[in-house]
Amino acid sequence: MTNMPLDNQKTIQFEVMRYKPGLDDAPTIENFSIPFTDDMSVLQGLQYIKDHLDGSLSFRWSCRMAICGSCGMMINNEPALSCQSFIRDYYPGKIRVEALQHFPVEKDLVIDASDFVGKLESIKPYIVPKEERSLEEGEYLQTPRQRDEYEQFSSCINCMLCYAACPQYGLDNQFTGPGVLALLHRYNADSRDGAKEERMEIVNAEEGVWGCTLVGYCSEVCPKGVDPANAVNQNKINSTMDYFLHFLKPGKGKK
Amino acid sequence: MSSRKTYVRPMKGWWLKNPFYVRYMIRESTSVFVTLYAAILLSGLICLSRGEDAWQLWISVMNHPLFIVFHFLALAACLYHAVTWFKVAPKVAPNFYIGSRRVPDMTITLIQYIIAVVCYFLLYWIIWRF
């Protein structure tokens, strides 16, 4: 894939986190010198290493166009999609590439995402129709304002950059975390959905929205313009309302 | 069978590793100054209620250079807190709509500044009027 022009070749230093499970006690940093062109992403730099310098380097990637959410990494200590980060923007400095922060490291730049995936499944990340409609009745209609309530949150690609940005998740991974709570809000805020009651139990829990201290870095690093901090903190209000409303609805007072 | 052996990185010193976290920690630590200032102000009120001698003593203590320095630090901390709070407030607020259009974050932040300025002038007016 990489056809390197030989004249005026610029090179940049990559400092890549390496970790071999079973062999290394802790991750180390390995240096690579990468020839690059202005159109190359950090992901392509890693692919150059794998193709030409060290085939044992492990990292995840798929679409190369910021939609699959697989190639999230720490680039110079900031969570970013490596396909979307261009080498030219770091030149002539170095590029330090590390596995996504706050997740257990499986090997090199590959992290164990099972905690995130488990949490994602737990929130029922799909619309549970409020009322069943037959096909003849037509589609579920929504006003532009109703759509506006959740639209930005539906852009999430599960890349987990917000988790790498969240120190509360790093300190205690019981916290449901920004991405999953933003997606939870995406469905709860949808006028067609009818599963809010069930999801509110996750919101209200100690590990739910109340684990957030509004650091706000999650919203800064999101590559899709989602604002998880907004979703989480709107739900602090919803959670408070929910708490007091339970007193007014006898028979529904679970907690 | 599995030879997985994941490595969990330590969190020690996390807040020093990113300027964003440092700013966050400064924002949170401003509460210490606000608490101390509130306690000092409360002690002043208590002294005021105990008569002129106590009040004069409190005033003379307040004139100590250390207290003057503290008050400047507390003012700076409060201003930093206010600015950062106004900035994040739209994230905490529910969605507001005018007609069918959502009120932009910038407007929410701006309205808070306007309210703050109005309050300051109101307070200033009350103090000098009465």
Short mmCIF file of C-alpha atoms in Angstrom, two decimals:
data_model
loop_
_atom_site.label_atom_id
_atom_site.label_comp_id
_atom_site.label_asym_id
_atom_site.label_seq_id
_atom_site.Cartn_x
_atom_site.Cartn_y
_atom_site.Cartn_z
CA MET A 1 0.00 0.00 0.00
CA THR A 2 2.85 2.40 0.69
CA ASN A 3 4.80 3.56 -2.33
CA MET A 4 7.42 5.88 -0.94
CA PRO A 5 8.89 8.57 -3.15
CA LEU A 6 12.64 8.61 -2.65
CA ASP A 7 13.48 12.26 -3.23
CA ASN A 8 13.00 14.82 -0.48
CA GLN A 9 11.73 12.11 1.82
CA LYS A 10 10.75 13.47 5.22
CA THR A 11 10.98 11.15 8.20
CA ILE A 12 9.37 11.38 11.62
CA GLN A 13 10.05 9.61 14.90
CA PHE A 14 7.33 7.33 16.21
CA GLU A 15 7.48 6.29 19.86
CA VAL A 16 5.20 3.30 20.06
CA MET A 17 3.99 1.56 23.17
CA ARG A 18 4.84 -2.13 23.11
CA TYR A 19 3.49 -4.80 25.43
CA LYS A 20 3.89 -8.54 24.97
CA PRO A 21 1.63 -10.38 27.43
CA GLY A 22 3.43 -13.18 29.21
CA LEU A 23 6.84 -11.75 28.30
CA ASP A 24 6.73 -8.15 29.53
CA ASP A 25 5.85 -7.13 33.06
CA ALA A 26 4.91 -3.64 31.91
CA PRO A 27 4.63 -1.79 28.59
CA THR A 28 7.76 -0.24 27.06
CA ILE A 29 8.33 2.38 24.36
CA GLU A 30 9.95 1.46 21.04
CA ASN A 31 11.27 4.03 18.58
CA PHE A 32 10.73 3.88 14.84
CA SER A 33 11.79 6.22 12.07
CA ILE A 34 8.98 6.55 9.54
CA PRO A 35 9.30 8.07 6.06
CA PHE A 36 6.07 9.92 5.33
CA THR A 37 4.15 11.98 2.83
CA ASP A 38 1.77 14.80 3.68
CA ASP A 39 -1.30 12.70 3.04
CA MET A 40 -0.34 10.00 5.56
CA SER A 41 -2.25 9.42 8.76
CA VAL A 42 -0.78 8.14 12.02
CA LEU A 43 -2.57 4.85 11.27
CA GLN A 44 -0.68 4.64 7.95
CA GLY A 45 2.52 5.28 9.87
CA LEU A 46 1.72 2.26 12.07
CA GLN A 47 0.91 0.23 8.99
CA TYR A 48 4.32 1.20 7.59
CA ILE A 49 5.93 -0.18 10.76
CA LYS A 50 3.97 -3.42 10.48
CA ASP A 51 4.73 -3.83 6.77
CA HIS A 52 8.39 -2.83 6.75
CA LEU A 53 9.91 -2.66 10.22
CA ASP A 54 8.21 -4.99 12.72
CA GLY A 55 5.39 -7.31 11.72
CA SER A 56 4.62 -8.16 15.34
CA LEU A 57 3.17 -4.71 16.12
CA SER A 58 -0.51 -5.12 16.98
CA PHE A 59 -3.22 -2.48 16.57
CA ARG A 60 -6.87 -2.34 15.56
CA TRP A 61 -8.20 -0.61 12.48
CA SER A 62 -10.80 -1.10 9.82
CA CYS A 63 -12.45 1.65 7.78
CA ARG A 64 -9.65 4.29 7.67
CA MET A 65 -12.26 7.06 7.46
CA ALA A 66 -13.38 7.80 11.02
CA ILE A 67 -16.59 5.81 10.97
CA CYS A 68 -15.81 2.35 12.38
CA GLY A 69 -14.31 3.60 15.64
CA SER A 70 -11.65 0.87 15.81
CA CYS A 71 -8.39 2.81 15.66
CA GLY A 72 -8.67 5.00 18.75
CA MET A 73 -5.30 5.51 20.44
CA MET A 74 -3.45 7.95 22.64
CA ILE A 75 -1.52 10.20 20.27
CA ASN A 76 0.87 12.45 22.18
CA ASN A 77 -1.21 11.71 25.27
CA GLU A 78 -4.53 12.75 23.71
CA PRO A 79 -7.24 10.29 22.75
CA ALA A 80 -7.69 10.39 18.96
CA LEU A 81 -8.63 8.27 15.97
CA SER A 82 -5.31 7.43 14.33
CA CYS A 83 -6.91 7.39 10.85
CA GLN A 84 -8.03 10.98 11.35
CA SER A 85 -4.72 12.30 12.74
CA PHE A 86 -2.21 13.36 10.13
CA ILE A 87 1.53 12.90 10.57
CA ARG A 88 2.21 16.31 8.98
CA ASP A 89 0.47 18.04 11.89
CA TYR A 90 3.02 16.62 14.35
CA TYR A 91 6.13 17.09 12.19
CA PRO A 92 8.93 18.00 13.02
CA GLY A 93 8.07 16.82 16.54
CA LYS A 94 7.78 13.20 17.57
CA ILE A 95 4.61 11.14 17.67
CA ARG A 96 4.01 9.03 20.74
CA VAL A 97 1.39 6.37 20.16
CA GLU A 98 -0.04 4.46 23.12
CA ALA A 99 -2.98 2.19 23.73
CA LEU A 100 -6.24 3.91 24.72
CA GLN A 101 -5.94 5.15 28.28
CA HIS A 102 -7.98 3.62 31.15
CA PHE A 103 -8.46 0.24 29.43
CA PRO A 104 -6.47 -2.91 30.17
CA VAL A 105 -3.79 -3.43 27.50
CA GLU A 106 -4.10 -6.73 25.66
CA LYS A 107 -1.03 -6.38 23.43
CA ASP A 108 0.81 -3.29 22.15
CA LEU A 109 -1.95 -0.87 21.08
CA VAL A 110 -4.82 -3.32 21.45
CA ILE A 111 -7.03 -2.82 24.50
CA ASP A 112 -9.61 -5.06 26.13
CA ALA A 113 -12.97 -3.45 25.32
CA SER A 114 -15.17 -6.10 26.94
CA ASP A 115 -16.14 -3.83 29.86
CA PHE A 116 -17.40 -1.18 27.43
CA VAL A 117 -19.24 -3.71 25.28
CA GLY A 118 -20.93 -5.24 28.33
CA LYS A 119 -22.12 -1.83 29.49
CA LEU A 120 -23.33 -0.97 26.01
CA GLU A 121 -25.47 -4.12 25.89
CA SER A 122 -26.92 -3.40 29.33
CA ILE A 123 -28.61 -0.15 28.28
CA LYS A 124 -30.73 -1.70 25.49
CA PRO A 125 -29.15 0.45 22.76
CA TYR A 126 -32.12 0.20 20.44
CA ILE A 127 -35.61 1.64 20.24
CA VAL A 128 -38.19 -0.29 22.23
CA PRO A 129 -41.41 0.93 20.57
CA LYS A 130 -43.75 2.77 22.89
CA GLU A 131 -46.71 1.32 21.07
CA GLU A 132 -46.77 -1.44 18.50
CA ARG A 133 -47.86 -0.30 15.07
CA SER A 134 -48.73 -2.49 12.16
CA LEU A 135 -47.11 -1.79 8.78
CA GLU A 136 -50.43 -0.46 7.47
CA GLU A 137 -50.39 2.25 10.13
CA GLY A 138 -47.24 3.67 8.60
CA GLU A 139 -44.05 5.05 10.11
CA TYR A 140 -43.44 6.47 13.58
CA LEU A 141 -43.65 10.21 13.02
CA GLN A 142 -41.49 12.76 14.79
CA THR A 143 -41.31 16.54 14.73
CA PRO A 144 -37.96 18.24 13.95
CA ARG A 145 -37.77 19.29 17.59
CA GLN A 146 -38.33 15.74 18.83
CA ARG A 147 -35.52 14.65 16.53
CA ASP A 148 -33.32 17.47 17.76
CA GLU A 149 -33.52 16.08 21.31
CA TYR A 150 -31.40 13.05 20.47
CA GLU A 151 -29.85 13.57 17.05
CA GLN A 152 -26.29 14.52 18.03
CA PHE A 153 -26.08 11.56 20.42
CA SER A 154 -26.94 9.16 17.62
CA SER A 155 -23.62 10.03 15.93
CA CYS A 156 -21.66 7.93 18.45
CA ILE A 157 -19.43 5.32 16.78
CA ASN A 158 -18.39 3.48 20.00
CA CYS A 159 -14.74 4.45 19.55
CA MET A 160 -14.23 4.79 23.32
CA LEU A 161 -12.14 7.95 23.06
CA CYS A 162 -14.42 9.51 25.69
CA TYR A 163 -13.57 6.67 28.08
CA ALA A 164 -9.88 7.30 27.52
CA ALA A 165 -10.60 10.97 28.32
CA CYS A 166 -12.55 10.25 31.52
CA PRO A 167 -10.44 10.09 34.69
CA GLN A 168 -13.48 8.99 36.71
CA TYR A 169 -13.71 5.87 34.57
CA GLY A 170 -9.95 5.36 34.92
CA LEU A 171 -10.15 5.64 38.69
CA ASP A 172 -13.19 3.39 39.01
CA ASN A 173 -14.38 1.40 36.02
CA GLN A 174 -17.67 0.62 37.75
CA PHE A 175 -18.75 4.01 36.39
CA THR A 176 -20.98 3.45 33.37
CA GLY A 177 -19.01 6.15 31.56
CA PRO A 178 -19.63 8.93 29.03
CA GLY A 179 -20.21 7.03 25.77
CA VAL A 180 -22.70 4.50 27.08
CA LEU A 181 -24.59 7.17 29.06
CA ALA A 182 -24.74 9.36 25.94
CA LEU A 183 -26.18 6.45 23.97
CA LEU A 184 -28.59 5.69 26.80
CA HIS A 185 -29.77 9.30 26.55
CA ARG A 186 -30.03 8.95 22.76
CA TYR A 187 -32.74 6.30 23.25
CA ASN A 188 -34.38 7.79 26.34
CA ALA A 189 -34.73 11.15 24.61
CA ASP A 190 -36.34 9.57 21.55
CA SER A 191 -40.08 10.23 21.43
CA ARG A 192 -40.69 6.80 19.85
CA ASP A 193 -39.01 4.88 22.65
CA GLY A 194 -40.82 3.25 25.57
CA ALA A 195 -38.03 1.75 27.70
CA LYS A 196 -37.07 4.86 29.64
CA GLU A 197 -38.27 3.38 32.93
CA GLU A 198 -35.86 0.44 32.69
CA ARG A 199 -32.90 2.58 31.59
CA MET A 200 -33.46 5.08 34.39
CA GLU A 201 -32.33 2.42 36.87
CA ILE A 202 -28.89 2.53 35.24
CA VAL A 203 -28.95 6.34 35.22
CA ASN A 204 -29.93 6.56 38.89
CA ALA A 205 -27.39 4.03 40.15
CA GLU A 206 -24.26 5.13 41.98
CA GLU A 207 -22.32 3.97 38.90
CA GLY A 208 -24.70 5.92 36.65
CA VAL A 209 -24.66 9.66 36.02
CA TRP A 210 -23.62 10.41 39.61
CA GLY A 211 -20.16 9.00 38.95
CA CYS A 212 -19.51 12.03 36.71
CA THR A 213 -17.80 15.12 38.15
CA LEU A 214 -18.04 17.15 34.93
CA VAL A 215 -14.42 17.06 33.87
CA GLY A 216 -15.81 17.63 30.38
CA TYR A 217 -12.83 16.25 28.45
CA CYS A 218 -15.06 13.52 26.92
CA SER A 219 -16.88 16.13 24.84
CA GLU A 220 -13.60 17.68 23.71
CA VAL A 221 -12.15 14.49 22.27
CA CYS A 222 -15.26 13.08 20.57
CA PRO A 223 -14.45 12.73 16.85
CA LYS A 224 -18.13 12.88 15.89
CA GLY A 225 -19.19 16.04 17.71
CA VAL A 226 -21.21 14.21 20.35
CA ASP A 227 -21.41 15.94 23.73
CA PRO A 228 -21.45 13.12 26.29
CA ALA A 229 -20.94 15.55 29.19
CA ASN A 230 -24.22 17.20 28.20
CA ALA A 231 -26.05 13.86 28.03
CA VAL A 232 -24.72 12.78 31.43
CA ASN A 233 -25.47 16.07 33.15
CA GLN A 234 -28.95 16.47 31.64
CA ASN A 235 -29.61 13.09 33.18
CA LYS A 236 -28.54 14.28 36.61
CA ILE A 237 -31.64 16.49 36.40
CA ASN A 238 -33.73 13.60 35.06
CA SER A 239 -32.44 11.35 37.82
CA THR A 240 -33.34 13.90 40.49
CA MET A 241 -36.83 14.34 39.01
CA ASP A 242 -37.20 10.58 38.81
CA TYR A 243 -36.24 10.27 42.48
CA PHE A 244 -38.86 12.75 43.64
CA LEU A 245 -41.54 11.54 41.25
CA HIS A 246 -41.27 8.07 42.75
CA PHE A 247 -42.67 9.50 45.99
CA LEU A 248 -45.73 10.75 44.13
CA LYS A 249 -46.38 7.48 42.34
CA PRO A 250 -47.24 4.84 44.93
CA GLY A 251 -46.66 1.30 43.78
CA LYS A 252 -43.84 2.45 41.55
CA GLY A 253 -41.45 3.33 44.35
CA LYS A 254 -38.73 0.78 43.82
CA LYS A 255 -35.80 2.72 45.17
CA MET B 1 -6.09 -22.31 27.97
CA SER B 2 -6.12 -18.56 27.49
CA SER B 3 -2.71 -16.90 27.71
CA ARG B 4 -4.22 -13.45 28.10
CA LYS B 5 -2.46 -11.27 30.60
CA THR B 6 -3.74 -7.74 30.31
CA TYR B 7 -1.84 -4.84 31.78
CA VAL B 8 -3.73 -2.18 33.73
CA ARG B 9 -1.89 1.12 33.78
CA PRO B 10 -1.69 2.93 37.12
CA MET B 11 -3.60 6.20 37.60
CA LYS B 12 -1.06 7.78 39.94
CA GLY B 13 -0.56 11.47 39.13
CA TRP B 14 -3.23 11.34 36.38
CA TRP B 15 -4.27 14.95 36.74
CA LEU B 16 -0.76 16.23 35.96
CA LYS B 17 -0.59 14.36 32.68
CA ASN B 18 -2.94 16.55 30.65
CA PRO B 19 -3.39 20.36 30.80
CA PHE B 20 -7.15 19.82 30.58
CA TYR B 21 -7.08 17.80 33.82
CA VAL B 22 -4.88 20.42 35.51
CA ARG B 23 -7.45 23.13 34.67
CA TYR B 24 -10.21 20.86 35.96
CA MET B 25 -8.38 20.32 39.25
CA ILE B 26 -7.82 24.07 39.63
CA ARG B 27 -11.53 24.63 39.00
CA GLU B 28 -12.46 22.08 41.67
CA SER B 29 -9.87 23.34 44.19
CA THR B 30 -11.28 26.88 44.01
CA SER B 31 -14.00 25.53 46.32
CA VAL B 32 -11.42 25.46 49.15
CA PHE B 33 -10.93 29.23 48.82
CA VAL B 34 -14.68 29.81 48.62
CA THR B 35 -15.22 27.76 51.79
CA LEU B 36 -12.48 29.59 53.71
CA TYR B 37 -13.79 32.97 52.53
CA ALA B 38 -17.32 32.05 53.63
CA ALA B 39 -16.00 31.00 57.06
CA ILE B 40 -14.10 34.29 57.43
CA LEU B 41 -17.16 36.29 56.40
CA LEU B 42 -19.28 34.33 58.88
CA SER B 43 -16.79 35.00 61.67
CA GLY B 44 -17.08 38.72 60.79
CA LEU B 45 -20.87 38.54 61.13
CA ILE B 46 -20.56 36.80 64.49
CA CYS B 47 -18.12 39.50 65.67
CA LEU B 48 -20.49 42.21 64.45
CA SER B 49 -23.33 40.71 66.51
CA ARG B 50 -21.13 40.66 69.63
CA GLY B 51 -20.60 44.39 69.71
CA GLU B 52 -18.14 47.04 68.70
CA ASP B 53 -15.01 45.66 70.41
CA ALA B 54 -15.31 42.29 68.73
CA TRP B 55 -16.01 43.99 65.39
CA GLN B 56 -12.97 46.28 65.68
CA LEU B 57 -10.79 43.30 66.60
CA TRP B 58 -12.03 41.43 63.51
CA ILE B 59 -11.31 44.48 61.32
CA SER B 60 -7.77 44.76 62.67
CA VAL B 61 -7.17 41.04 62.06
CA MET B 62 -8.45 41.49 58.52
CA ASN B 63 -5.93 44.27 57.96
CA HIS B 64 -3.08 41.81 58.45
CA PRO B 65 -1.12 41.46 55.15
CA LEU B 66 -1.67 37.69 55.14
CA PHE B 67 -5.45 38.17 55.16
CA ILE B 68 -5.23 40.79 52.43
CA VAL B 69 -3.17 38.41 50.29
CA PHE B 70 -5.67 35.64 51.01
CA HIS B 71 -8.58 37.83 49.91
CA PHE B 72 -6.89 38.56 46.59
CA LEU B 73 -6.24 34.84 46.09
CA ALA B 74 -9.84 34.05 47.00
CA LEU B 75 -11.08 36.67 44.54
CA ALA B 76 -8.94 35.19 41.76
CA ALA B 77 -10.19 31.69 42.63
CA CYS B 78 -13.83 32.83 42.59
CA LEU B 79 -13.42 34.57 39.24
CA TYR B 80 -11.76 31.47 37.76
CA HIS B 81 -14.57 29.36 39.13
CA ALA B 82 -17.23 31.70 37.73
CA VAL B 83 -15.68 31.82 34.26
CA THR B 84 -15.26 28.04 34.04
CA TRP B 85 -18.72 27.46 35.50
CA PHE B 86 -20.40 29.80 33.01
CA LYS B 87 -18.60 27.90 30.28
CA VAL B 88 -19.82 24.44 31.35
CA ALA B 89 -23.30 25.50 32.49
CA PRO B 90 -24.91 24.77 29.08
CA LYS B 91 -23.83 21.14 29.53
CA VAL B 92 -25.66 20.93 32.86
CA ALA B 93 -28.80 22.75 31.74
CA PRO B 94 -31.72 21.01 30.09
CA ASN B 95 -32.40 21.91 26.46
CA PHE B 96 -34.16 25.26 26.14
CA TYR B 97 -36.23 26.08 23.09
CA ILE B 98 -37.44 29.32 21.61
CA GLY B 99 -40.17 28.25 19.23
CA SER B 100 -38.73 25.15 17.62
CA ARG B 101 -35.09 26.30 17.81
CA ARG B 102 -32.76 25.22 20.56
CA VAL B 103 -31.08 28.03 22.49
CA PRO B 104 -27.36 27.83 21.58
CA ASP B 105 -24.77 27.14 24.31
CA MET B 106 -23.14 30.53 23.70
CA THR B 107 -26.40 32.33 24.52
CA ILE B 108 -26.76 30.47 27.84
CA THR B 109 -23.19 31.43 28.79
CA LEU B 110 -23.73 35.04 27.74
CA ILE B 111 -26.99 35.37 29.72
CA GLN B 112 -25.14 34.27 32.86
CA TYR B 113 -22.54 37.00 32.37
CA ILE B 114 -25.30 39.56 31.91
CA ILE B 115 -27.07 38.36 35.09
CA ALA B 116 -23.77 38.48 37.01
CA VAL B 117 -23.05 42.05 35.89
CA VAL B 118 -26.61 43.17 36.74
CA CYS B 119 -26.28 41.58 40.20
CA TYR B 120 -22.98 43.36 40.84
CA PHE B 121 -24.43 46.74 39.95
CA LEU B 122 -27.55 46.04 42.03
CA LEU B 123 -25.41 45.12 45.03
CA TYR B 124 -23.22 48.18 44.50
CA TRP B 125 -26.33 50.39 44.33
CA ILE B 126 -27.87 48.85 47.48
CA ILE B 127 -24.65 49.33 49.46
CA TRP B 128 -24.20 52.98 48.47
CA ARG B 129 -27.87 53.90 48.62
CA PHE B 130 -28.54 52.64 52.13
#
